[in-house]
């Protein structure tokens, strides 16, 4: 009888040790987040020169270590089409991407509702043919600006916004838009205020229009798999934390995406026309009232 009792106690002890070992092993497993940077080549990414979204994301993950634990990251930079990237996030539980938002995308993936570049993409300036600045100098009303055709990437979210506000939009492959502008296929190539500098190359008879700007809400969010509530919570907490501590604004204002662009285009001196974005979710509309998220 004593032997049976001792054997039972030994089995219980083994089970306790085994259960504890499993728990320790599980606790030691760090989540590995796959960061998909499909525009890495656009920003000349390298280990020493990461794009702004990657820097912001790594900072966001890092400040959450004490609350959410350690982690690993893997950065993918293959320039797949956006539809394939969305499918990638749906199939990978720990994947993270960023994109301009739209209702449909927010239905497919889980958006982290903090605009990561403070809405800067919704401030649009115009690439024009260098000799045609005079055509724009006398414009004071939106109706006058609508007389000009606008070139855009055919899959860009801006197209629906511009058409909703009465503009004629010519959609095409993004890598052909400069040549189309120069060939007079349209009048204006609309770009975010941080974007046109890459396309202004020596010898090309194209310039940034001097006086005008469009403004519409077009935030970029981080997106994750809808099933990964822990990752969504971690990113939301981390972003709100660095906004509160000032680290968000410090990174943003010290990065060329903000500082150089704002100075070069004379942001506060331009005539700005505000447009309606008809494709905003209720969650995004609610954010428009919170100044801490937006460029001012």
PDB file of C-alpha atoms in Angstrom:
ATOM      1  CA  UNK A   1       0.000   0.000   0.000  1.00  0.00           C
ATOM      2  CA  UNK A   2       2.799   2.379   0.921  1.00  0.00           C
ATOM      3  CA  UNK A   3       4.451   1.634  -2.406  1.00  0.00           C
ATOM      4  CA  UNK A   4       1.227   2.569  -4.262  1.00  0.00           C
ATOM      5  CA  UNK A   5       0.957   5.846  -2.351  1.00  0.00           C
ATOM      6  CA  UNK A   6       4.605   6.678  -2.989  1.00  0.00           C
ATOM      7  CA  UNK A   7       4.179   5.874  -6.692  1.00  0.00           C
ATOM      8  CA  UNK A   8       1.108   8.112  -6.880  1.00  0.00           C
ATOM      9  CA  UNK A   9       2.979  10.962  -5.198  1.00  0.00           C
ATOM     10  CA  UNK A  10       5.904  10.495  -7.592  1.00  0.00           C
ATOM     11  CA  UNK A  11       3.572  10.631 -10.598  1.00  0.00           C
ATOM     12  CA  UNK A  12       1.968  13.820  -9.241  1.00  0.00           C
ATOM     13  CA  UNK A  13       5.396  15.391  -8.744  1.00  0.00           C
ATOM     14  CA  UNK A  14       6.431  14.472 -12.289  1.00  0.00           C
ATOM     15  CA  UNK A  15       3.212  15.992 -13.660  1.00  0.00           C
ATOM     16  CA  UNK A  16       3.774  19.216 -11.696  1.00  0.00           C
ATOM     17  CA  UNK A  17       7.374  19.487 -12.930  1.00  0.00           C
ATOM     18  CA  UNK A  18       6.290  18.732 -16.518  1.00  0.00           C
ATOM     19  CA  UNK A  19       3.517  21.328 -16.392  1.00  0.00           C
ATOM     20  CA  UNK A  20       5.905  23.928 -14.964  1.00  0.00           C
ATOM     21  CA  UNK A  21       8.470  23.125 -17.669  1.00  0.00           C
ATOM     22  CA  UNK A  22       5.872  23.611 -20.402  1.00  0.00           C
ATOM     23  CA  UNK A  23       4.876  26.971 -18.902  1.00  0.00           C
ATOM     24  CA  UNK A  24       8.487  28.155 -18.675  1.00  0.00           C
ATOM     25  CA  UNK A  25       9.148  27.073 -22.253  1.00  0.00           C
ATOM     26  CA  UNK A  26       6.025  28.897 -23.450  1.00  0.00           C
ATOM     27  CA  UNK A  27       7.010  32.017 -21.550  1.00  0.00           C
ATOM     28  CA  UNK A  28      10.437  31.936 -23.208  1.00  0.00           C
ATOM     29  CA  UNK A  29       8.946  31.982 -26.736  1.00  0.00           C
ATOM     30  CA  UNK A  30       9.078  35.508 -28.139  1.00  0.00           C
ATOM     31  CA  UNK A  31       6.626  36.532 -30.835  1.00  0.00           C
ATOM     32  CA  UNK A  32       8.315  37.232 -34.150  1.00  0.00           C
ATOM     33  CA  UNK A  33       6.652  40.083 -35.992  1.00  0.00           C
ATOM     34  CA  UNK A  34       6.997  40.169 -39.762  1.00  0.00           C
ATOM     35  CA  UNK A  35       7.131  43.762 -40.971  1.00  0.00           C
ATOM     36  CA  UNK A  36       6.195  44.075 -44.608  1.00  0.00           C
ATOM     37  CA  UNK A  37       7.726  47.217 -46.135  1.00  0.00           C
ATOM     38  CA  UNK A  38       6.562  47.053 -49.770  1.00  0.00           C
ATOM     39  CA  UNK A  39       7.947  50.534 -50.538  1.00  0.00           C
ATOM     40  CA  UNK A  40      11.411  49.964 -49.061  1.00  0.00           C
ATOM     41  CA  UNK A  41      13.198  50.708 -52.333  1.00  0.00           C
ATOM     42  CA  UNK A  42      11.326  54.017 -52.579  1.00  0.00           C
ATOM     43  CA  UNK A  43      12.945  55.109 -49.316  1.00  0.00           C
ATOM     44  CA  UNK A  44      16.340  53.520 -50.090  1.00  0.00           C
ATOM     45  CA  UNK A  45      15.992  51.227 -47.104  1.00  0.00           C
ATOM     46  CA  UNK A  46      19.007  49.603 -45.517  1.00  0.00           C
ATOM     47  CA  UNK A  47      19.824  48.490 -42.003  1.00  0.00           C
ATOM     48  CA  UNK A  48      21.285  51.954 -41.366  1.00  0.00           C
ATOM     49  CA  UNK A  49      18.675  53.934 -43.283  1.00  0.00           C
ATOM     50  CA  UNK A  50      15.238  52.593 -42.423  1.00  0.00           C
ATOM     51  CA  UNK A  51      12.118  54.239 -43.727  1.00  0.00           C
ATOM     52  CA  UNK A  52      10.120  56.411 -41.351  1.00  0.00           C
ATOM     53  CA  UNK A  53       7.290  53.858 -40.906  1.00  0.00           C
ATOM     54  CA  UNK A  54       9.782  51.139 -39.951  1.00  0.00           C
ATOM     55  CA  UNK A  55      11.525  53.406 -37.449  1.00  0.00           C
ATOM     56  CA  UNK A  56       8.189  54.364 -35.915  1.00  0.00           C
ATOM     57  CA  UNK A  57       7.064  50.756 -35.733  1.00  0.00           C
ATOM     58  CA  UNK A  58      10.281  49.567 -34.078  1.00  0.00           C
ATOM     59  CA  UNK A  59      10.047  52.393 -31.535  1.00  0.00           C
ATOM     60  CA  UNK A  60       6.419  51.462 -30.844  1.00  0.00           C
ATOM     61  CA  UNK A  61       7.292  47.817 -30.265  1.00  0.00           C
ATOM     62  CA  UNK A  62      10.298  48.683 -28.110  1.00  0.00           C
ATOM     63  CA  UNK A  63       8.459  50.938 -25.643  1.00  0.00           C
ATOM     64  CA  UNK A  64       5.980  48.125 -25.036  1.00  0.00           C
ATOM     65  CA  UNK A  65       8.573  45.583 -23.880  1.00  0.00           C
ATOM     66  CA  UNK A  66       8.031  46.166 -20.173  1.00  0.00           C
ATOM     67  CA  UNK A  67       4.259  45.797 -20.557  1.00  0.00           C
ATOM     68  CA  UNK A  68       3.959  43.179 -23.305  1.00  0.00           C
ATOM     69  CA  UNK A  69       7.290  41.331 -23.251  1.00  0.00           C
ATOM     70  CA  UNK A  70      10.200  40.802 -25.613  1.00  0.00           C
ATOM     71  CA  UNK A  71       9.865  40.200 -29.360  1.00  0.00           C
ATOM     72  CA  UNK A  72      11.760  39.552 -32.582  1.00  0.00           C
ATOM     73  CA  UNK A  73      11.253  41.177 -35.981  1.00  0.00           C
ATOM     74  CA  UNK A  74      11.753  40.260 -39.602  1.00  0.00           C
ATOM     75  CA  UNK A  75      11.536  42.872 -42.367  1.00  0.00           C
ATOM     76  CA  UNK A  76      10.384  41.858 -45.851  1.00  0.00           C
ATOM     77  CA  UNK A  77      10.920  44.290 -48.728  1.00  0.00           C
ATOM     78  CA  UNK A  78       9.739  42.471 -51.860  1.00  0.00           C
ATOM     79  CA  UNK A  79       7.526  44.936 -53.792  1.00  0.00           C
ATOM     80  CA  UNK A  80       4.446  42.746 -54.142  1.00  0.00           C
ATOM     81  CA  UNK A  81       1.113  44.261 -55.293  1.00  0.00           C
ATOM     82  CA  UNK A  82      -1.072  45.601 -52.503  1.00  0.00           C
ATOM     83  CA  UNK A  83      -3.707  42.865 -52.941  1.00  0.00           C
ATOM     84  CA  UNK A  84      -1.072  40.201 -52.354  1.00  0.00           C
ATOM     85  CA  UNK A  85       0.231  42.009 -49.276  1.00  0.00           C
ATOM     86  CA  UNK A  86      -3.276  42.115 -47.787  1.00  0.00           C
ATOM     87  CA  UNK A  87      -3.596  38.370 -48.362  1.00  0.00           C
ATOM     88  CA  UNK A  88      -0.187  37.947 -46.707  1.00  0.00           C
ATOM     89  CA  UNK A  89      -1.425  39.663 -43.515  1.00  0.00           C
ATOM     90  CA  UNK A  90      -4.606  37.575 -43.510  1.00  0.00           C
ATOM     91  CA  UNK A  91      -2.551  34.384 -43.618  1.00  0.00           C
ATOM     92  CA  UNK A  92       0.220  35.441 -41.194  1.00  0.00           C
ATOM     93  CA  UNK A  93      -0.864  36.029 -37.612  1.00  0.00           C
ATOM     94  CA  UNK A  94       2.116  38.238 -36.657  1.00  0.00           C
ATOM     95  CA  UNK A  95       2.385  40.298 -39.859  1.00  0.00           C
ATOM     96  CA  UNK A  96       2.317  44.117 -39.826  1.00  0.00           C
ATOM     97  CA  UNK A  97       1.838  46.460 -42.778  1.00  0.00           C
ATOM     98  CA  UNK A  98       0.869  50.103 -43.230  1.00  0.00           C
ATOM     99  CA  UNK A  99      -1.397  51.608 -45.832  1.00  0.00           C
ATOM    100  CA  UNK A 100      -3.669  54.501 -46.623  1.00  0.00           C
ATOM    101  CA  UNK A 101      -6.994  53.542 -45.168  1.00  0.00           C
ATOM    102  CA  UNK A 102     -10.398  52.886 -46.684  1.00  0.00           C
ATOM    103  CA  UNK A 103     -13.583  51.292 -45.367  1.00  0.00           C
ATOM    104  CA  UNK A 104     -13.031  48.054 -47.281  1.00  0.00           C
ATOM    105  CA  UNK A 105      -9.471  47.624 -46.001  1.00  0.00           C
ATOM    106  CA  UNK A 106     -10.609  48.204 -42.420  1.00  0.00           C
ATOM    107  CA  UNK A 107     -13.161  45.413 -42.925  1.00  0.00           C
ATOM    108  CA  UNK A 108     -10.474  42.979 -44.127  1.00  0.00           C
ATOM    109  CA  UNK A 109      -7.741  43.791 -41.612  1.00  0.00           C
ATOM    110  CA  UNK A 110      -7.532  45.330 -38.157  1.00  0.00           C
ATOM    111  CA  UNK A 111      -6.479  48.993 -38.282  1.00  0.00           C
ATOM    112  CA  UNK A 112      -4.482  50.577 -35.475  1.00  0.00           C
ATOM    113  CA  UNK A 113      -6.277  53.927 -35.325  1.00  0.00           C
ATOM    114  CA  UNK A 114      -3.328  56.284 -35.006  1.00  0.00           C
ATOM    115  CA  UNK A 115      -2.309  58.142 -38.212  1.00  0.00           C
ATOM    116  CA  UNK A 116       1.386  57.306 -38.481  1.00  0.00           C
ATOM    117  CA  UNK A 117       2.420  60.351 -40.566  1.00  0.00           C
ATOM    118  CA  UNK A 118      -0.122  62.781 -39.084  1.00  0.00           C
ATOM    119  CA  UNK A 119      -2.198  62.930 -42.281  1.00  0.00           C
ATOM    120  CA  UNK A 120       0.634  64.444 -44.335  1.00  0.00           C
ATOM    121  CA  UNK A 121      -0.291  62.337 -47.384  1.00  0.00           C
ATOM    122  CA  UNK A 122      -3.604  64.206 -47.630  1.00  0.00           C
ATOM    123  CA  UNK A 123      -1.818  67.498 -48.281  1.00  0.00           C
ATOM    124  CA  UNK A 124      -1.244  67.472 -52.042  1.00  0.00           C
ATOM    125  CA  UNK A 125       0.905  69.685 -54.224  1.00  0.00           C
ATOM    126  CA  UNK A 126       1.160  69.534 -57.987  1.00  0.00           C
ATOM    127  CA  UNK A 127       3.911  68.572 -60.374  1.00  0.00           C
ATOM    128  CA  UNK A 128       3.382  70.589 -63.553  1.00  0.00           C
ATOM    129  CA  UNK A 129       5.224  71.260 -66.781  1.00  0.00           C
ATOM    130  CA  UNK A 130       7.833  73.903 -65.934  1.00  0.00           C
ATOM    131  CA  UNK A 131       6.694  76.436 -68.518  1.00  0.00           C
ATOM    132  CA  UNK A 132       3.047  76.450 -67.365  1.00  0.00           C
ATOM    133  CA  UNK A 133       3.151  78.091 -63.902  1.00  0.00           C
ATOM    134  CA  UNK A 134       1.284  81.131 -65.283  1.00  0.00           C
ATOM    135  CA  UNK A 135      -1.800  78.961 -65.905  1.00  0.00           C
ATOM    136  CA  UNK A 136      -2.163  78.524 -62.132  1.00  0.00           C
ATOM    137  CA  UNK A 137      -1.173  81.960 -60.821  1.00  0.00           C
ATOM    138  CA  UNK A 138      -4.658  83.495 -60.937  1.00  0.00           C
ATOM    139  CA  UNK A 139      -6.554  80.586 -59.325  1.00  0.00           C
ATOM    140  CA  UNK A 140      -8.481  81.574 -56.194  1.00  0.00           C
ATOM    141  CA  UNK A 141     -11.455  79.171 -56.269  1.00  0.00           C
ATOM    142  CA  UNK A 142     -11.798  75.409 -56.247  1.00  0.00           C
ATOM    143  CA  UNK A 143     -14.058  75.577 -59.317  1.00  0.00           C
ATOM    144  CA  UNK A 144     -11.191  77.106 -61.264  1.00  0.00           C
ATOM    145  CA  UNK A 145      -8.815  74.327 -60.222  1.00  0.00           C
ATOM    146  CA  UNK A 146     -11.331  71.665 -61.290  1.00  0.00           C
ATOM    147  CA  UNK A 147     -10.790  72.703 -64.917  1.00  0.00           C
ATOM    148  CA  UNK A 148      -7.414  70.938 -64.853  1.00  0.00           C
ATOM    149  CA  UNK A 149      -7.109  67.174 -65.302  1.00  0.00           C
ATOM    150  CA  UNK A 150      -5.151  65.269 -62.638  1.00  0.00           C
ATOM    151  CA  UNK A 151      -2.920  62.238 -63.163  1.00  0.00           C
ATOM    152  CA  UNK A 152      -2.840  59.534 -60.491  1.00  0.00           C
ATOM    153  CA  UNK A 153      -1.798  55.937 -59.992  1.00  0.00           C
ATOM    154  CA  UNK A 154      -4.774  53.874 -61.110  1.00  0.00           C
ATOM    155  CA  UNK A 155      -5.061  52.002 -57.801  1.00  0.00           C
ATOM    156  CA  UNK A 156      -4.567  54.984 -55.483  1.00  0.00           C
ATOM    157  CA  UNK A 157      -7.241  55.761 -52.898  1.00  0.00           C
ATOM    158  CA  UNK A 158      -7.071  59.442 -53.890  1.00  0.00           C
ATOM    159  CA  UNK A 159      -8.891  58.766 -57.153  1.00  0.00           C
ATOM    160  CA  UNK A 160     -12.291  58.285 -55.527  1.00  0.00           C
ATOM    161  CA  UNK A 161     -11.744  61.377 -53.372  1.00  0.00           C
ATOM    162  CA  UNK A 162     -10.819  63.609 -56.301  1.00  0.00           C
ATOM    163  CA  UNK A 163     -13.696  62.374 -58.472  1.00  0.00           C
ATOM    164  CA  UNK A 164     -16.155  62.801 -55.603  1.00  0.00           C
ATOM    165  CA  UNK A 165     -15.045  66.433 -55.396  1.00  0.00           C
ATOM    166  CA  UNK A 166     -15.567  67.089 -59.096  1.00  0.00           C
ATOM    167  CA  UNK A 167     -12.114  66.519 -60.625  1.00  0.00           C
ATOM    168  CA  UNK A 168     -11.338  64.639 -63.826  1.00  0.00           C
ATOM    169  CA  UNK A 169      -8.761  61.965 -62.984  1.00  0.00           C
ATOM    170  CA  UNK A 170      -6.563  60.064 -65.432  1.00  0.00           C
ATOM    171  CA  UNK A 171      -5.442  56.810 -63.835  1.00  0.00           C
ATOM    172  CA  UNK A 172      -2.356  54.937 -65.033  1.00  0.00           C
ATOM    173  CA  UNK A 173       0.598  52.887 -63.803  1.00  0.00           C
ATOM    174  CA  UNK A 174       2.515  55.050 -61.325  1.00  0.00           C
ATOM    175  CA  UNK A 175       5.874  54.610 -63.046  1.00  0.00           C
ATOM    176  CA  UNK A 176       4.489  56.163 -66.238  1.00  0.00           C
ATOM    177  CA  UNK A 177       2.878  59.292 -64.790  1.00  0.00           C
ATOM    178  CA  UNK A 178       5.850  61.643 -65.223  1.00  0.00           C
ATOM    179  CA  UNK A 179       6.136  60.844 -68.921  1.00  0.00           C
ATOM    180  CA  UNK A 180       2.381  61.232 -69.333  1.00  0.00           C
ATOM    181  CA  UNK A 181       2.514  64.671 -67.714  1.00  0.00           C
ATOM    182  CA  UNK A 182       5.337  65.758 -70.004  1.00  0.00           C
ATOM    183  CA  UNK A 183       3.393  64.406 -73.001  1.00  0.00           C
ATOM    184  CA  UNK A 184       0.382  66.562 -71.987  1.00  0.00           C
ATOM    185  CA  UNK A 185      -1.907  63.613 -71.259  1.00  0.00           C
ATOM    186  CA  UNK A 186      -3.085  65.557 -68.191  1.00  0.00           C
ATOM    187  CA  UNK A 187      -2.316  68.910 -66.543  1.00  0.00           C
ATOM    188  CA  UNK A 188      -1.345  68.045 -62.965  1.00  0.00           C
ATOM    189  CA  UNK A 189       0.441  65.156 -61.272  1.00  0.00           C
ATOM    190  CA  UNK A 190      -0.807  65.288 -57.669  1.00  0.00           C
ATOM    191  CA  UNK A 191       1.656  64.253 -54.951  1.00  0.00           C
ATOM    192  CA  UNK A 192       1.846  64.297 -51.158  1.00  0.00           C
ATOM    193  CA  UNK A 193       4.011  67.174 -49.949  1.00  0.00           C
ATOM    194  CA  UNK A 194       6.839  64.779 -49.036  1.00  0.00           C
ATOM    195  CA  UNK A 195       6.794  62.847 -52.312  1.00  0.00           C
ATOM    196  CA  UNK A 196       7.707  64.910 -55.420  1.00  0.00           C
ATOM    197  CA  UNK A 197      11.410  65.434 -54.698  1.00  0.00           C
ATOM    198  CA  UNK A 198      12.375  61.981 -55.943  1.00  0.00           C
ATOM    199  CA  UNK A 199      10.754  62.684 -59.309  1.00  0.00           C
ATOM    200  CA  UNK A 200      12.290  66.136 -59.792  1.00  0.00           C
ATOM    201  CA  UNK A 201      15.416  65.066 -61.622  1.00  0.00           C
ATOM    202  CA  UNK A 202      17.880  67.209 -63.540  1.00  0.00           C
ATOM    203  CA  UNK A 203      16.975  67.753 -67.182  1.00  0.00           C
ATOM    204  CA  UNK A 204      13.261  67.018 -66.778  1.00  0.00           C
ATOM    205  CA  UNK A 205      11.126  70.050 -67.594  1.00  0.00           C
ATOM    206  CA  UNK A 206       8.833  69.650 -64.612  1.00  0.00           C
ATOM    207  CA  UNK A 207       8.438  71.643 -61.395  1.00  0.00           C
ATOM    208  CA  UNK A 208       6.261  71.967 -58.306  1.00  0.00           C
ATOM    209  CA  UNK A 209       3.431  74.453 -58.714  1.00  0.00           C
ATOM    210  CA  UNK A 210       4.185  77.479 -56.509  1.00  0.00           C
ATOM    211  CA  UNK A 211       0.985  78.509 -54.741  1.00  0.00           C
ATOM    212  CA  UNK A 212      -1.736  75.856 -54.416  1.00  0.00           C
ATOM    213  CA  UNK A 213      -2.452  72.789 -52.313  1.00  0.00           C
ATOM    214  CA  UNK A 214      -5.268  70.309 -51.761  1.00  0.00           C
ATOM    215  CA  UNK A 215      -6.135  69.032 -48.307  1.00  0.00           C
ATOM    216  CA  UNK A 216      -8.237  65.965 -47.486  1.00  0.00           C
ATOM    217  CA  UNK A 217      -8.153  63.394 -44.669  1.00  0.00           C
ATOM    218  CA  UNK A 218      -6.125  60.398 -45.871  1.00  0.00           C
ATOM    219  CA  UNK A 219      -4.476  58.745 -42.881  1.00  0.00           C
ATOM    220  CA  UNK A 220      -2.012  55.895 -43.045  1.00  0.00           C
ATOM    221  CA  UNK A 221      -2.462  53.235 -40.351  1.00  0.00           C
ATOM    222  CA  UNK A 222      -0.621  50.134 -39.264  1.00  0.00           C
ATOM    223  CA  UNK A 223      -2.726  47.052 -40.103  1.00  0.00           C
ATOM    224  CA  UNK A 224      -2.556  43.587 -38.567  1.00  0.00           C
ATOM    225  CA  UNK A 225      -4.394  40.287 -38.775  1.00  0.00           C
ATOM    226  CA  UNK A 226      -7.881  40.738 -37.298  1.00  0.00           C
ATOM    227  CA  UNK A 227      -7.414  37.662 -35.109  1.00  0.00           C
ATOM    228  CA  UNK A 228      -4.294  38.995 -33.376  1.00  0.00           C
ATOM    229  CA  UNK A 229      -5.830  41.096 -30.616  1.00  0.00           C
ATOM    230  CA  UNK A 230      -2.601  41.081 -28.577  1.00  0.00           C
ATOM    231  CA  UNK A 231      -0.546  42.656 -31.365  1.00  0.00           C
ATOM    232  CA  UNK A 232      -3.256  45.225 -32.044  1.00  0.00           C
ATOM    233  CA  UNK A 233      -3.333  46.147 -28.361  1.00  0.00           C
ATOM    234  CA  UNK A 234       0.460  46.368 -28.214  1.00  0.00           C
ATOM    235  CA  UNK A 235       0.682  48.726 -31.200  1.00  0.00           C
ATOM    236  CA  UNK A 236      -2.208  50.893 -30.016  1.00  0.00           C
ATOM    237  CA  UNK A 237      -0.739  51.225 -26.529  1.00  0.00           C
ATOM    238  CA  UNK A 238       2.758  51.866 -27.866  1.00  0.00           C
ATOM    239  CA  UNK A 239       1.691  54.607 -30.283  1.00  0.00           C
ATOM    240  CA  UNK A 240      -0.441  56.375 -27.706  1.00  0.00           C
ATOM    241  CA  UNK A 241       2.430  56.139 -25.224  1.00  0.00           C
ATOM    242  CA  UNK A 242       4.993  57.751 -27.525  1.00  0.00           C
ATOM    243  CA  UNK A 243       2.506  60.472 -28.477  1.00  0.00           C
ATOM    244  CA  UNK A 244       2.087  61.249 -24.781  1.00  0.00           C
ATOM    245  CA  UNK A 245       5.838  61.283 -24.090  1.00  0.00           C
ATOM    246  CA  UNK A 246       6.638  63.399 -27.153  1.00  0.00           C
ATOM    247  CA  UNK A 247       8.744  60.682 -28.831  1.00  0.00           C
ATOM    248  CA  UNK A 248       6.323  60.460 -31.748  1.00  0.00           C
ATOM    249  CA  UNK A 249       6.589  64.157 -32.626  1.00  0.00           C
ATOM    250  CA  UNK A 250      10.348  64.107 -32.074  1.00  0.00           C
ATOM    251  CA  UNK A 251      10.792  61.299 -34.603  1.00  0.00           C
ATOM    252  CA  UNK A 252       8.342  62.856 -37.052  1.00  0.00           C
ATOM    253  CA  UNK A 253       9.701  66.404 -36.963  1.00  0.00           C
ATOM    254  CA  UNK A 254      13.336  65.304 -37.188  1.00  0.00           C
ATOM    255  CA  UNK A 255      12.732  63.089 -40.199  1.00  0.00           C
ATOM    256  CA  UNK A 256      13.013  64.517 -43.751  1.00  0.00           C
ATOM    257  CA  UNK A 257       9.501  63.277 -44.469  1.00  0.00           C
ATOM    258  CA  UNK A 258       8.374  66.267 -42.405  1.00  0.00           C
ATOM    259  CA  UNK A 259      11.114  68.837 -41.929  1.00  0.00           C
ATOM    260  CA  UNK A 260      12.455  69.156 -45.471  1.00  0.00           C
ATOM    261  CA  UNK A 261       9.085  68.867 -47.178  1.00  0.00           C
ATOM    262  CA  UNK A 262       7.407  71.515 -45.033  1.00  0.00           C
ATOM    263  CA  UNK A 263      10.177  74.023 -45.657  1.00  0.00           C
ATOM    264  CA  UNK A 264      10.623  73.370 -49.354  1.00  0.00           C
ATOM    265  CA  UNK A 265       6.978  73.816 -50.333  1.00  0.00           C
ATOM    266  CA  UNK A 266       6.208  76.830 -48.086  1.00  0.00           C
ATOM    267  CA  UNK A 267       3.403  74.855 -46.473  1.00  0.00           C
ATOM    268  CA  UNK A 268       1.790  77.679 -44.483  1.00  0.00           C
ATOM    269  CA  UNK A 269       1.870  80.178 -47.367  1.00  0.00           C
ATOM    270  CA  UNK A 270      -0.065  78.127 -49.908  1.00  0.00           C
ATOM    271  CA  UNK A 271      -3.706  78.555 -50.873  1.00  0.00           C
ATOM    272  CA  UNK A 272      -5.287  75.351 -49.588  1.00  0.00           C
ATOM    273  CA  UNK A 273      -8.552  73.829 -50.832  1.00  0.00           C
ATOM    274  CA  UNK A 274     -10.218  71.348 -48.468  1.00  0.00           C
ATOM    275  CA  UNK A 275     -11.897  68.311 -50.038  1.00  0.00           C
ATOM    276  CA  UNK A 276     -14.253  65.670 -48.653  1.00  0.00           C
ATOM    277  CA  UNK A 277     -13.110  62.059 -48.365  1.00  0.00           C
ATOM    278  CA  UNK A 278     -16.319  60.006 -48.821  1.00  0.00           C
ATOM    279  CA  UNK A 279     -14.605  56.736 -47.910  1.00  0.00           C
ATOM    280  CA  UNK A 280     -13.841  57.230 -44.224  1.00  0.00           C
ATOM    281  CA  UNK A 281     -15.009  54.790 -41.556  1.00  0.00           C
ATOM    282  CA  UNK A 282     -16.805  56.078 -38.443  1.00  0.00           C
ATOM    283  CA  UNK A 283     -13.635  55.356 -36.441  1.00  0.00           C
ATOM    284  CA  UNK A 284     -11.519  57.572 -38.698  1.00  0.00           C
ATOM    285  CA  UNK A 285     -14.119  60.333 -38.736  1.00  0.00           C
ATOM    286  CA  UNK A 286     -14.012  60.382 -34.947  1.00  0.00           C
ATOM    287  CA  UNK A 287     -10.226  60.913 -35.032  1.00  0.00           C
ATOM    288  CA  UNK A 288     -10.541  64.058 -37.149  1.00  0.00           C
ATOM    289  CA  UNK A 289     -11.590  65.988 -34.043  1.00  0.00           C
ATOM    290  CA  UNK A 290      -8.405  65.071 -32.131  1.00  0.00           C
ATOM    291  CA  UNK A 291      -5.625  67.522 -32.976  1.00  0.00           C
ATOM    292  CA  UNK A 292      -2.850  65.371 -31.493  1.00  0.00           C
ATOM    293  CA  UNK A 293      -3.056  63.014 -34.483  1.00  0.00           C
ATOM    294  CA  UNK A 294      -2.785  65.562 -37.295  1.00  0.00           C
ATOM    295  CA  UNK A 295      -0.366  67.949 -38.959  1.00  0.00           C
ATOM    296  CA  UNK A 296      -1.190  71.551 -38.104  1.00  0.00           C
TER     297      UNK A 296
END
